GROMACS .gro file of C-alpha atoms in nm:
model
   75
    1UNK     CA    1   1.510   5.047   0.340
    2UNK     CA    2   1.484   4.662   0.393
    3UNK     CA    3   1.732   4.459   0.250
    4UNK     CA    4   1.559   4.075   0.112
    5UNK     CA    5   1.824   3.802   0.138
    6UNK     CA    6   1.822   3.531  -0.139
    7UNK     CA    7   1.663   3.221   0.007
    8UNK     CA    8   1.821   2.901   0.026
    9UNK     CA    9   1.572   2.672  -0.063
   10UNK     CA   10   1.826   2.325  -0.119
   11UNK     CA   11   1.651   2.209   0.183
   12UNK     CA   12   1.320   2.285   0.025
   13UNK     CA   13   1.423   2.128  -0.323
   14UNK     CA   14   1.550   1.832  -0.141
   15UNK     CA   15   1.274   1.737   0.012
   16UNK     CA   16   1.070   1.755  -0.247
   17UNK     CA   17   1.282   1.537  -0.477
   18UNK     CA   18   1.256   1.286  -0.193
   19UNK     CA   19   0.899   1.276  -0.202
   20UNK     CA   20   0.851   1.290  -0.522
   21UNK     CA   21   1.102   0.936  -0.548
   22UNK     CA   22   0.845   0.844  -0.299
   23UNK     CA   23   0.545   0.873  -0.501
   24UNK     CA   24   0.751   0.757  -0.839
   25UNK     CA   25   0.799   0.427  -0.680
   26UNK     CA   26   0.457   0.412  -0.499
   27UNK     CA   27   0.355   0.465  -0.859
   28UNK     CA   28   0.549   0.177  -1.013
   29UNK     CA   29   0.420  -0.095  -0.730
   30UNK     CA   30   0.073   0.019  -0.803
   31UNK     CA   31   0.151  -0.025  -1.152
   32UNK     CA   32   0.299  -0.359  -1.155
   33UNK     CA   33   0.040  -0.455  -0.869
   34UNK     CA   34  -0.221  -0.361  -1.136
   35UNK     CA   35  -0.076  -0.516  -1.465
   36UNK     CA   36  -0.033  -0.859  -1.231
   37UNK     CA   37  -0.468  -0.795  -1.182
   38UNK     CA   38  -0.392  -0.697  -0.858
   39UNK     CA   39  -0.259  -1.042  -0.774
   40UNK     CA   40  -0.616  -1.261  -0.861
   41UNK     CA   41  -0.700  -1.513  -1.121
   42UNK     CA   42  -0.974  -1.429  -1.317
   43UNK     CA   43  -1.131  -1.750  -1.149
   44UNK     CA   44  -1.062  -1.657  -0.836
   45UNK     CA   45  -1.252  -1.276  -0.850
   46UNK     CA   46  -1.524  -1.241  -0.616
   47UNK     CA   47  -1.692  -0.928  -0.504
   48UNK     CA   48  -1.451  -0.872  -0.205
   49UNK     CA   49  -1.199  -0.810  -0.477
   50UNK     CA   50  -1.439  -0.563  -0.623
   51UNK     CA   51  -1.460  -0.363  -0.321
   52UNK     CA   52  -1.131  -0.331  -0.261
   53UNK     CA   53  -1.038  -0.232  -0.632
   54UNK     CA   54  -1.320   0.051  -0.610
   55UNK     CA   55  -1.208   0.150  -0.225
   56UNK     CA   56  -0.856   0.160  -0.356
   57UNK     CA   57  -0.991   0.401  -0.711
   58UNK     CA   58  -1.174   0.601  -0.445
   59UNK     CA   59  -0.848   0.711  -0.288
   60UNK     CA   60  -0.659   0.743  -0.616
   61UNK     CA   61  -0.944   1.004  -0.691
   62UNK     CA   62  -0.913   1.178  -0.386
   63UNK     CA   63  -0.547   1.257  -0.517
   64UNK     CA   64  -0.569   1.325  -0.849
   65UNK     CA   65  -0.904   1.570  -0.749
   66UNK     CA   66  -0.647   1.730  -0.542
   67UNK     CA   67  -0.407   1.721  -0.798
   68UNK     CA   68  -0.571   1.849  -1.105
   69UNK     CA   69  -0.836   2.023  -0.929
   70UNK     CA   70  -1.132   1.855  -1.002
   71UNK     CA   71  -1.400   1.704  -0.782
   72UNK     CA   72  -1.483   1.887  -0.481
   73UNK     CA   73  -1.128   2.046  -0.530
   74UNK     CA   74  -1.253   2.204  -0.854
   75UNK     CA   75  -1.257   2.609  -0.836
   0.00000   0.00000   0.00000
């Protein structure tokens, strides 16, 4: 007969609380980043903007594929 041991998992749990603060404030800069128009005047916007607005959705979508499983991480 085996005997199973509860497992401790406060490491575990801590961890992931501490990455998920991570993200949560990752999160917030993005946010205010965004609602500041990623620091441009309207005036100002040229296509180099552009490409680094649609670079920076293309790794968003990598994550939220992952995330939600949808893109090539659909089942």
């Amino acid at each position: 007969m085996t005997t199973r041991r509860s497992t401790d998992n406060t490491k575990a749990l801590d961890a992931f609380m501490a990455a998920k603060v991570e993200i949560d404030l990752m999160l917030d800069r993005l946010q205010d980043l965004s609602d500041d128009h990623f620091a441009t005047h309207p005036d100002e916007i040229h296509w180099g903007h552009v490409g680094t607005l649609e670079h920076y959705a293309g790794l968003l979508r990598q994550i939220t594929d992952s995330a939600f499983k949808e893109g090539e991480h659909a089942a």
